[in-house]
C-alpha atoms as an extended CHARMM CRD file, in Angstrom:
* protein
*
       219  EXT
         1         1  UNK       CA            -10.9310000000       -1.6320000000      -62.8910000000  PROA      1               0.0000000000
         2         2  UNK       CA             -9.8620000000       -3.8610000000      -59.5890000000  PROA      2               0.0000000000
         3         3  UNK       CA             -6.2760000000       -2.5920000000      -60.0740000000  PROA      3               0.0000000000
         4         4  UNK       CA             -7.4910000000        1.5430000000      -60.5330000000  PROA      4               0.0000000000
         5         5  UNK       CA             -9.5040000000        0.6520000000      -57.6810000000  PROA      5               0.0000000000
         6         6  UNK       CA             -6.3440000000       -0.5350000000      -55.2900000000  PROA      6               0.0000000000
         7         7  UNK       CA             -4.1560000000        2.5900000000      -56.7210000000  PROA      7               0.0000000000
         8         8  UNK       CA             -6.3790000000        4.7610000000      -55.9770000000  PROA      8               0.0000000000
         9         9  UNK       CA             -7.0110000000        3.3260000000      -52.3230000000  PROA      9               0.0000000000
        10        10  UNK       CA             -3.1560000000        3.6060000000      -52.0370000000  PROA      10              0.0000000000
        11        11  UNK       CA             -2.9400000000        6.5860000000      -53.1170000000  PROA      11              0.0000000000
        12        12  UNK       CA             -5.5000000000        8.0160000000      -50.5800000000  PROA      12              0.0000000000
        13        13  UNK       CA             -3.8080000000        6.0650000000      -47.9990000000  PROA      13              0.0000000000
        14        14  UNK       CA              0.0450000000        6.4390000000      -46.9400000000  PROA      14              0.0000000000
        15        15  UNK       CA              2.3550000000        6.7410000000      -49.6910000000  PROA      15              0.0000000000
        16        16  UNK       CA              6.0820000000        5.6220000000      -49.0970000000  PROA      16              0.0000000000
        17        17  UNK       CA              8.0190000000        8.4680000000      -47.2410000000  PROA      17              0.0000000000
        18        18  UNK       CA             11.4050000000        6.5850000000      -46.0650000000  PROA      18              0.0000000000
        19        19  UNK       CA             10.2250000000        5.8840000000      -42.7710000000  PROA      19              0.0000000000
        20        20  UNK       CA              6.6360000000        3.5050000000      -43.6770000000  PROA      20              0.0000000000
        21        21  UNK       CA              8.9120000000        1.5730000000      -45.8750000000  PROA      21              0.0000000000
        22        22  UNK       CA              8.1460000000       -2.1870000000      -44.2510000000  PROA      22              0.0000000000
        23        23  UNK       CA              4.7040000000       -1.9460000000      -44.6880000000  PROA      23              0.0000000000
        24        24  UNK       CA              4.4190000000       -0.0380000000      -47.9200000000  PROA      24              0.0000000000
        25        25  UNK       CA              6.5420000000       -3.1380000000      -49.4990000000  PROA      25              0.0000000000
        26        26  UNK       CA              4.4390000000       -5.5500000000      -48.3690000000  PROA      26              0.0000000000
        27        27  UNK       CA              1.5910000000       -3.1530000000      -50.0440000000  PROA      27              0.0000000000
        28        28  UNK       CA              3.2520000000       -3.4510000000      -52.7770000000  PROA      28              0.0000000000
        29        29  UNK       CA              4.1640000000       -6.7180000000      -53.3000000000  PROA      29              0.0000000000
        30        30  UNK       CA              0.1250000000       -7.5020000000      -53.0500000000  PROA      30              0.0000000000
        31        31  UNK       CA             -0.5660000000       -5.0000000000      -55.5230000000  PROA      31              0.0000000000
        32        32  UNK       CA              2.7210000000       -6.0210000000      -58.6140000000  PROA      32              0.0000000000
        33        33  UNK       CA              1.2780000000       -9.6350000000      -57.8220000000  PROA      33              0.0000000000
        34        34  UNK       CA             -2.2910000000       -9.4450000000      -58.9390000000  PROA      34              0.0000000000
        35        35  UNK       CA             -1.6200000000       -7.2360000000      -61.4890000000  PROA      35              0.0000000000
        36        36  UNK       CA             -0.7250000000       -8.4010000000      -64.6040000000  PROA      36              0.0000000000
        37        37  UNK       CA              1.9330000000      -10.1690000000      -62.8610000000  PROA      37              0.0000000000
        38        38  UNK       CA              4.4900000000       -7.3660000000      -62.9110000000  PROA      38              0.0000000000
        39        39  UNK       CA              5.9850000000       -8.5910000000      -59.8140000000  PROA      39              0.0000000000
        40        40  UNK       CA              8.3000000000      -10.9910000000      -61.8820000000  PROA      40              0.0000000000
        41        41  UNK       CA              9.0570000000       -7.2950000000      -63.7080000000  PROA      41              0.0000000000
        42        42  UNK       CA             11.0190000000       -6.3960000000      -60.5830000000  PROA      42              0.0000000000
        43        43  UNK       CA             13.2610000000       -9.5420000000      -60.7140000000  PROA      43              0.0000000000
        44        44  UNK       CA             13.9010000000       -9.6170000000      -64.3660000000  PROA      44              0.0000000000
        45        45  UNK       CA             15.9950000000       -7.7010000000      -66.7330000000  PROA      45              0.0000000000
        46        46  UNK       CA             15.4490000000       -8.5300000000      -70.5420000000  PROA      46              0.0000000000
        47        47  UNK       CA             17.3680000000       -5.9910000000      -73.6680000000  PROA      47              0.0000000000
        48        48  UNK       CA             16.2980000000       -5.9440000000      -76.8930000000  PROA      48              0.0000000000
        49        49  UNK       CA             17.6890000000       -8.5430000000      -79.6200000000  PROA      49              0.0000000000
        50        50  UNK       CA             19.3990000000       -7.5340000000      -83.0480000000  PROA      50              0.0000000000
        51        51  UNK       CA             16.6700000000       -7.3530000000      -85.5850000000  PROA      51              0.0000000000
        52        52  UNK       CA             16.0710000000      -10.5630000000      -87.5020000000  PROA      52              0.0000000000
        53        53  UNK       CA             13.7750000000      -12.4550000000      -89.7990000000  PROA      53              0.0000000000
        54        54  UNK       CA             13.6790000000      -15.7450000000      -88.4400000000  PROA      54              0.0000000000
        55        55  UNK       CA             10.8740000000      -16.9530000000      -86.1260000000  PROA      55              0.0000000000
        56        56  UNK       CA             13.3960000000      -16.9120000000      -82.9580000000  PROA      56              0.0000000000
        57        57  UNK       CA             14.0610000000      -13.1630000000      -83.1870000000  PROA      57              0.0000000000
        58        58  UNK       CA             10.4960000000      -12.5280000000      -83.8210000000  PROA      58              0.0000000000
        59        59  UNK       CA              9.4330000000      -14.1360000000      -80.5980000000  PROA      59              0.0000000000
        60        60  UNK       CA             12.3750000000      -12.4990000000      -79.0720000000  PROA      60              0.0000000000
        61        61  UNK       CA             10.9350000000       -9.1520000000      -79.8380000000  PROA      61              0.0000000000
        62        62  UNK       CA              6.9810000000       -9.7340000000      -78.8260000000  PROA      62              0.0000000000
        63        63  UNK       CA              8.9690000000      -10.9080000000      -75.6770000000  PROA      63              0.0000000000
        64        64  UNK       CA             10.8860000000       -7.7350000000      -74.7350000000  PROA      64              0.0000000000
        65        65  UNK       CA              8.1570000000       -5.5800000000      -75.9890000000  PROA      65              0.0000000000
        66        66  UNK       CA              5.4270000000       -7.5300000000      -73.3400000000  PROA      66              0.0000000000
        67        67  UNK       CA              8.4480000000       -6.5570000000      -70.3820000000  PROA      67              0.0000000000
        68        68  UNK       CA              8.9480000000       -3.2320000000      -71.9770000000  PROA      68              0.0000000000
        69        69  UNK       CA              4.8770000000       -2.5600000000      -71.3520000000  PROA      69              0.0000000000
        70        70  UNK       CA              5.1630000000       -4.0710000000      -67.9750000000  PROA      70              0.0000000000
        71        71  UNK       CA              8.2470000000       -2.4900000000      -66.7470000000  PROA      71              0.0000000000
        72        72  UNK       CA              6.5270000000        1.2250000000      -67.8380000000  PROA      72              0.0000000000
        73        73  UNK       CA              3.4710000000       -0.0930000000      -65.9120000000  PROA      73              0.0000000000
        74        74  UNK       CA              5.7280000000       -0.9830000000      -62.6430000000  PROA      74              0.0000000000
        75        75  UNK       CA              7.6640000000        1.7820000000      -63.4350000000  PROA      75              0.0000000000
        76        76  UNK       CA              4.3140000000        4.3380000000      -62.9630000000  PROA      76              0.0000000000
        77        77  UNK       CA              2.5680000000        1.8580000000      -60.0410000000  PROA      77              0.0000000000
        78        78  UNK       CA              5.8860000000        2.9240000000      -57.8340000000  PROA      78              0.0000000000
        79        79  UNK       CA              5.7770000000        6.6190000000      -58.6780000000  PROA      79              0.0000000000
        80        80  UNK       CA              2.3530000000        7.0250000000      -58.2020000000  PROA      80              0.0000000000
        81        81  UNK       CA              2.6210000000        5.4300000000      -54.5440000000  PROA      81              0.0000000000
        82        82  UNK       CA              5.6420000000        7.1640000000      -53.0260000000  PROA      82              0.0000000000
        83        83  UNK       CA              5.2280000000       10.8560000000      -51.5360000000  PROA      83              0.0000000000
        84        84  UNK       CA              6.1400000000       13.6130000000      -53.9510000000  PROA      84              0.0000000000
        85        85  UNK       CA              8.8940000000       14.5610000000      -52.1660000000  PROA      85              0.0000000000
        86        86  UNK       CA             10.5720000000       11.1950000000      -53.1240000000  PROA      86              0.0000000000
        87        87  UNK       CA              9.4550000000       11.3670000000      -56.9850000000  PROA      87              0.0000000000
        88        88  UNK       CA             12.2170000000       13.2090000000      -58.4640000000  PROA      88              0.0000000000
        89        89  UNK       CA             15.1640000000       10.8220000000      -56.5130000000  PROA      89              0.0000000000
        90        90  UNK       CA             13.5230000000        8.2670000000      -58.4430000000  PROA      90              0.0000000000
        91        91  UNK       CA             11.9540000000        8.8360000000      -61.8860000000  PROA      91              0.0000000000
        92        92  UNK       CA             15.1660000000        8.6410000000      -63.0680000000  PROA      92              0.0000000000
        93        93  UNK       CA             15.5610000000        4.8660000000      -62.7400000000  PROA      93              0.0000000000
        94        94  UNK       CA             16.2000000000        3.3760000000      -66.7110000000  PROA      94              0.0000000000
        95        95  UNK       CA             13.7600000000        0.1390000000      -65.2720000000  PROA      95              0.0000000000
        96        96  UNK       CA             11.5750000000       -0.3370000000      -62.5090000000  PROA      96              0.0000000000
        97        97  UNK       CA             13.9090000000       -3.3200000000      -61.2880000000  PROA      97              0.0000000000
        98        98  UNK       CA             16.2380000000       -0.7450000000      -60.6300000000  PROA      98              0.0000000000
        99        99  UNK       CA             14.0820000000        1.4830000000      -58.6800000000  PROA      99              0.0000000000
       100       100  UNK       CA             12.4760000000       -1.4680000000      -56.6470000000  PROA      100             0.0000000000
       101       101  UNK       CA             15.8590000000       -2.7720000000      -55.4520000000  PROA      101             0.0000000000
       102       102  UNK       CA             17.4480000000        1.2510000000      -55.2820000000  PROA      102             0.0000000000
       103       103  UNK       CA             14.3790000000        2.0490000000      -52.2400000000  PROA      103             0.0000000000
       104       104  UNK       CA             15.0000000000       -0.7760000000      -50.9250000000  PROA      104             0.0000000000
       105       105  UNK       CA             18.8230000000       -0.6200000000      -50.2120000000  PROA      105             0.0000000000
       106       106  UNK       CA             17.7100000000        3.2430000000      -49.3500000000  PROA      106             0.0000000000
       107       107  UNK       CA             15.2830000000        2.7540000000      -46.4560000000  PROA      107             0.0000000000
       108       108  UNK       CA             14.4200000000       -1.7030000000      -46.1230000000  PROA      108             0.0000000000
       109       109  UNK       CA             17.8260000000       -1.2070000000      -43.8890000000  PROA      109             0.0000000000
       110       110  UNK       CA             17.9170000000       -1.2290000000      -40.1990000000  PROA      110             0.0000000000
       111       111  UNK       CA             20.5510000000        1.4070000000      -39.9380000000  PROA      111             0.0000000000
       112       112  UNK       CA             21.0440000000        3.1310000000      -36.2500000000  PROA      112             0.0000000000
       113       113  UNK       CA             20.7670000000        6.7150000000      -38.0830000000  PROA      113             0.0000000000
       114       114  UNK       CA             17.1210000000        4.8940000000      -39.8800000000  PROA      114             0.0000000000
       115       115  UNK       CA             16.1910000000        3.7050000000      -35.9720000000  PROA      115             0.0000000000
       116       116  UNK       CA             16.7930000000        6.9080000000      -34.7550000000  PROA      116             0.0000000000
       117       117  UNK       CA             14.7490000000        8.6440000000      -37.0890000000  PROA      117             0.0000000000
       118       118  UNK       CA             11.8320000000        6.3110000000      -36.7680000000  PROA      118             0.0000000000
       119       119  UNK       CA             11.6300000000        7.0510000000      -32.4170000000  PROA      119             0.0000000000
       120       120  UNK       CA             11.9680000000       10.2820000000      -33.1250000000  PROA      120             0.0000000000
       121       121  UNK       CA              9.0900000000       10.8000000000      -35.2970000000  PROA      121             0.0000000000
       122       122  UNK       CA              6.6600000000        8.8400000000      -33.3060000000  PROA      122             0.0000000000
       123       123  UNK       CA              7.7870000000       10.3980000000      -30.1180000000  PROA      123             0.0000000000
       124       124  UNK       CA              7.3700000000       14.1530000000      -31.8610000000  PROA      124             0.0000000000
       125       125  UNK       CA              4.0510000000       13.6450000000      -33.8320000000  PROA      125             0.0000000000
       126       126  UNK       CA              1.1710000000       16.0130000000      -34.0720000000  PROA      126             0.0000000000
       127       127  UNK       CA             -1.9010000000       14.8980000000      -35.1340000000  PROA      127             0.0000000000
       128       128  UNK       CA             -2.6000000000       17.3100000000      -38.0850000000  PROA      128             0.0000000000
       129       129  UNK       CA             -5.4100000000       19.5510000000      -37.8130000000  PROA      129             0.0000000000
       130       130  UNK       CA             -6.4230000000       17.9100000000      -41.2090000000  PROA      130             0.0000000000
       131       131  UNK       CA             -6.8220000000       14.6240000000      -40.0870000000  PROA      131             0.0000000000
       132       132  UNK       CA             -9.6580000000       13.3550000000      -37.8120000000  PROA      132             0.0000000000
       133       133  UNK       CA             -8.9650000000       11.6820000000      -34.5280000000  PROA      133             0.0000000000
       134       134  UNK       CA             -9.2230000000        8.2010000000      -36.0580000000  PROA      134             0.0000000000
       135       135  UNK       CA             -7.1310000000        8.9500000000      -38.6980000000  PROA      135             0.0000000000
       136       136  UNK       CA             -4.5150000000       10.2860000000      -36.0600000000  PROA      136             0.0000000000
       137       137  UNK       CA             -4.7980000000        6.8870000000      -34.3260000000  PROA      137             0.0000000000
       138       138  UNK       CA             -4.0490000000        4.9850000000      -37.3560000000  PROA      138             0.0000000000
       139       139  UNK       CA             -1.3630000000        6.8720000000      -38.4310000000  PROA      139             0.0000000000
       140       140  UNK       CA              0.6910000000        5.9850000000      -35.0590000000  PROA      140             0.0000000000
       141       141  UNK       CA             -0.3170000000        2.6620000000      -34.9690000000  PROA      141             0.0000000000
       142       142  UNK       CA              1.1280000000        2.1580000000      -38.4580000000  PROA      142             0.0000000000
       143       143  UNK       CA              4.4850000000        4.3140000000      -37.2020000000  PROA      143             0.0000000000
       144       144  UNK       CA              4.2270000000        1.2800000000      -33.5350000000  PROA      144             0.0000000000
       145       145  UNK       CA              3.9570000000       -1.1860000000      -36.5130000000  PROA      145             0.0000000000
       146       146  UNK       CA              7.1990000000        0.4530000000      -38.3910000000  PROA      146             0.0000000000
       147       147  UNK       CA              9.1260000000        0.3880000000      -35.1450000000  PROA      147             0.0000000000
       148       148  UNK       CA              8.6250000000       -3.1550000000      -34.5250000000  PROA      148             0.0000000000
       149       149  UNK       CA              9.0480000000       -4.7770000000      -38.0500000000  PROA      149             0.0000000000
       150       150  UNK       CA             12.5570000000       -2.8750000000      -37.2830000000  PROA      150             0.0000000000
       151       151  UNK       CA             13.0380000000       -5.0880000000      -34.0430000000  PROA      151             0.0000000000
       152       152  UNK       CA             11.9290000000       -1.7130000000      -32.2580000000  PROA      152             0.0000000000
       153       153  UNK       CA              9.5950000000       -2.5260000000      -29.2800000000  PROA      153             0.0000000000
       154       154  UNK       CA              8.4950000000        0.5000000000      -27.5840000000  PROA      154             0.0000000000
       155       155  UNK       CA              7.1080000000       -0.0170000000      -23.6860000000  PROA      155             0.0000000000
       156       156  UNK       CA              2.8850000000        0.4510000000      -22.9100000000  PROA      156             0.0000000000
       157       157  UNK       CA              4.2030000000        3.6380000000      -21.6800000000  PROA      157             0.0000000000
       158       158  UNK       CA              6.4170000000        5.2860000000      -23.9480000000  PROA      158             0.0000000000
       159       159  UNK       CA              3.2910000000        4.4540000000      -26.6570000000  PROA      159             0.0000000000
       160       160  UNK       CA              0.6380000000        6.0830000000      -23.9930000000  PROA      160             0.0000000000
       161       161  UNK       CA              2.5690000000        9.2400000000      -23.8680000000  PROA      161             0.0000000000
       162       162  UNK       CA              3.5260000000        9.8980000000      -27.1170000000  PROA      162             0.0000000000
       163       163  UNK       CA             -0.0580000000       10.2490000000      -28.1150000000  PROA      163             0.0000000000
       164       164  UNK       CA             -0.9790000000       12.2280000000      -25.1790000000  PROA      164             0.0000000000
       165       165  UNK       CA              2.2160000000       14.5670000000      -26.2680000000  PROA      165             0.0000000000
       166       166  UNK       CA              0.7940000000       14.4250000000      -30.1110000000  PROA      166             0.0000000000
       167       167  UNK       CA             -3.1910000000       15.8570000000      -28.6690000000  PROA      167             0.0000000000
       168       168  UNK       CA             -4.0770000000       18.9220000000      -29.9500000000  PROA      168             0.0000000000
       169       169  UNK       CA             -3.0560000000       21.9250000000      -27.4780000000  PROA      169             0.0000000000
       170       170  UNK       CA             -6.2570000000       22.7670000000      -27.2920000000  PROA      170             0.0000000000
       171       171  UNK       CA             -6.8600000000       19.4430000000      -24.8450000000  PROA      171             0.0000000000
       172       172  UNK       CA             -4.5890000000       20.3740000000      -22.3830000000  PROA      172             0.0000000000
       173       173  UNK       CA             -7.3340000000       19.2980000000      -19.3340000000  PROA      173             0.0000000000
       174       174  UNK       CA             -7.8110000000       15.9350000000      -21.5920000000  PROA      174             0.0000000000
       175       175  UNK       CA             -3.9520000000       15.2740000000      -21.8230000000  PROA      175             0.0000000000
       176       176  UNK       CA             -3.7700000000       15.8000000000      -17.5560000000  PROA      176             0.0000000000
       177       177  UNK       CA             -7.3710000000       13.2680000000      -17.3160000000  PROA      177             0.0000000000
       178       178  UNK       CA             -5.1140000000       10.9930000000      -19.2840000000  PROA      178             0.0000000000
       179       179  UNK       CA             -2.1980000000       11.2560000000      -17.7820000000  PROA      179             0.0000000000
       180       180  UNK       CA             -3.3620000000       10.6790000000      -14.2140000000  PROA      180             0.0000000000
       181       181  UNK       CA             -6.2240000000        7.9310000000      -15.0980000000  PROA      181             0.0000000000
       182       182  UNK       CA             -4.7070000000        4.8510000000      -14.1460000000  PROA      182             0.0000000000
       183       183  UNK       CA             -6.8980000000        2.5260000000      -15.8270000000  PROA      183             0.0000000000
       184       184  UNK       CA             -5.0940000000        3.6870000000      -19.3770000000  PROA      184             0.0000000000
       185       185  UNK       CA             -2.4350000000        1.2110000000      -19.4350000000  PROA      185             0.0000000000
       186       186  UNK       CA             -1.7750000000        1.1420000000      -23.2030000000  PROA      186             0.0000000000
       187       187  UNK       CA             -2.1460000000        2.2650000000      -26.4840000000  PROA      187             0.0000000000
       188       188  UNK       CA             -5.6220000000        0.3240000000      -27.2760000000  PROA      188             0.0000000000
       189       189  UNK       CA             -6.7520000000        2.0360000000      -23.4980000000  PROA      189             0.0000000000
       190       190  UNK       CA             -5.8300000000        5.7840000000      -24.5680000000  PROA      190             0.0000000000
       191       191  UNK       CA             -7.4350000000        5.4740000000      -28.3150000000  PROA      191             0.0000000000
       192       192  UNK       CA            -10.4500000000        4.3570000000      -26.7920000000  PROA      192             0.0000000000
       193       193  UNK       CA            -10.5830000000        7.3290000000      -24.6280000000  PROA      193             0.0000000000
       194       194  UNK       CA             -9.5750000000        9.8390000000      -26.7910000000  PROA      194             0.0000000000
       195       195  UNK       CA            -11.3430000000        8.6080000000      -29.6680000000  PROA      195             0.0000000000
       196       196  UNK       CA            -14.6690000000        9.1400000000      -27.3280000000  PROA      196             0.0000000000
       197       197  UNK       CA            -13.8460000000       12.6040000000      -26.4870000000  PROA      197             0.0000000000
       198       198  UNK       CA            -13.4910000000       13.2800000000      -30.3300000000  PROA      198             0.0000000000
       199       199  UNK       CA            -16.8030000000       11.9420000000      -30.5510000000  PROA      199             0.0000000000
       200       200  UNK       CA            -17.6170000000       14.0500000000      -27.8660000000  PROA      200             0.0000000000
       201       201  UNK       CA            -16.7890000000       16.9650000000      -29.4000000000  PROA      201             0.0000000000
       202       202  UNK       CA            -18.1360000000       16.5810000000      -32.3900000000  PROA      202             0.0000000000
       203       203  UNK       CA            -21.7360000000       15.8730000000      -30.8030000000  PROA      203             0.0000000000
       204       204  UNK       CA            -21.4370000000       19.3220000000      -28.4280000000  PROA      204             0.0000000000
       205       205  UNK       CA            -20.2160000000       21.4690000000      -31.6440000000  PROA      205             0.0000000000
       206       206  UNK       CA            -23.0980000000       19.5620000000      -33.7810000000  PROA      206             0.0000000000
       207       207  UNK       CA            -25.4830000000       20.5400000000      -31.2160000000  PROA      207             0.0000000000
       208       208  UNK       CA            -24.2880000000       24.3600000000      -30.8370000000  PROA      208             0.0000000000
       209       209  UNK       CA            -24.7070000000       24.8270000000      -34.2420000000  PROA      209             0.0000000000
       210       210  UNK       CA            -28.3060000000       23.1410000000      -33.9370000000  PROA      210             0.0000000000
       211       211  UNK       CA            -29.1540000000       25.5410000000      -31.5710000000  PROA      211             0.0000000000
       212       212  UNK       CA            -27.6110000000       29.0910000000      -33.2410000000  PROA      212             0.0000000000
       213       213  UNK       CA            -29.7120000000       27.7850000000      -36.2700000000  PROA      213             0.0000000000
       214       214  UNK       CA            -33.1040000000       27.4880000000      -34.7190000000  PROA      214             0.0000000000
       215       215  UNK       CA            -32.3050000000       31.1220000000      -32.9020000000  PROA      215             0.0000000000
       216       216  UNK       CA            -31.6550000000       32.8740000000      -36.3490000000  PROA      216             0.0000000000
       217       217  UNK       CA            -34.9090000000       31.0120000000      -37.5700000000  PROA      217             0.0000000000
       218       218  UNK       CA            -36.7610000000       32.1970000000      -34.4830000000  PROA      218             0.0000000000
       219       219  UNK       CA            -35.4840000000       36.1680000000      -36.2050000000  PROA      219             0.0000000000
């Protein structure tokens, strides 16, 4: 039930998309560990033995049929926790081994084309009408996280203004207060901020409709 319980987290959560790779391995790792110990699935190749009737061949086959179940488990556990887009470049993987060490010669590299990609994200992010403010935040804190696990250091400022540049248009006066508020100085400085005027936001639109429902009452 644990295990359903951490899928299901993960799967609410970020899913592997190429660029979240560092951190979604490390996810991972955690997760193959506790369960069932299919970790050691991912490091371990095992075929099927000619048929027999003596004890060794016996054992041989409860062996590779306990790493059969596991690899199909693994197998499934990776699919499930990578974005769709990614599913069908990799269900085709005979063993989960294959698909483990297949991502990560894919994106676990520090390529300058991978880099590239990386900056450019973060630096063209929108938060996503979907997501709440918080959930914004967290997002490019994980992509700051990504950049530095791939010796990627980006400045105070470079981090301030990328999520100024990723606000909703609708805060245009919010974006200027930022920019020219002197006191922000980094990225925990502007979350704090704009995660307030969220909050902000949410109490004045609360409140409105408050108000337009004690009017129609009044009718």
């Amino acid at each position: 039930m644990a295990t359903k319980n951490i899928i299901a987290d993960l799967n609410k959560g970020e899913k592997l998309t190429g660029t979240n790779y560092n951190i979604w391995h490390k996810k991972m790792t955690f997760l193959l560990n506790i369960w069932q110990e299919l970790f050691e699935d991912l490091t371990t190749i095992m075929t099927r033995s000619l048929e027999g009737n003596t004890a060794q061949s016996r054992r041989d086959l409860e062996d590779f049929e306990t790493w059969s179940k596991k690899d199909c488990c693994a197998h499934f556990t990776l699919l499930s926790c990578m974005h769709d887009d990614l599913i069908s470049a990799y269900e085709h993987c005979a063993i989960a081994k294959d698909m483990w060490d297949q991502l990560r010669f894919d994106f676990g590299g520090t390529s300058v084309t991978r880099l590239r990609s990386l900056v450019l994200k973060f630096e063209m992010y929108k938060k996503d009408p979907e997501n709440s403010m918080t959930e914004h935040l967290r997002i490019m804190s994980a992509m700051i996280r990504d950049l530095k696990n791939a010796e990627v250091v980006l400045s105070d400022e470079q981090q301030l203004q990328a999520v100024i540049r990723s606000l909703p248009n609708s805060w245009v006066n919010m974006r200027k207060i930022l920019t020219h508020n002197e006191n922000i100085k980094n990225f925990a400085d502007v979350s704090r901020h704009v995660e307030l005027e969220a909050q902000r936001e949410e109490v004045i639109c609360a409140t409105t409709l408050f108000a337009q429902g004690g009017k129609h009452n009044g009718n």
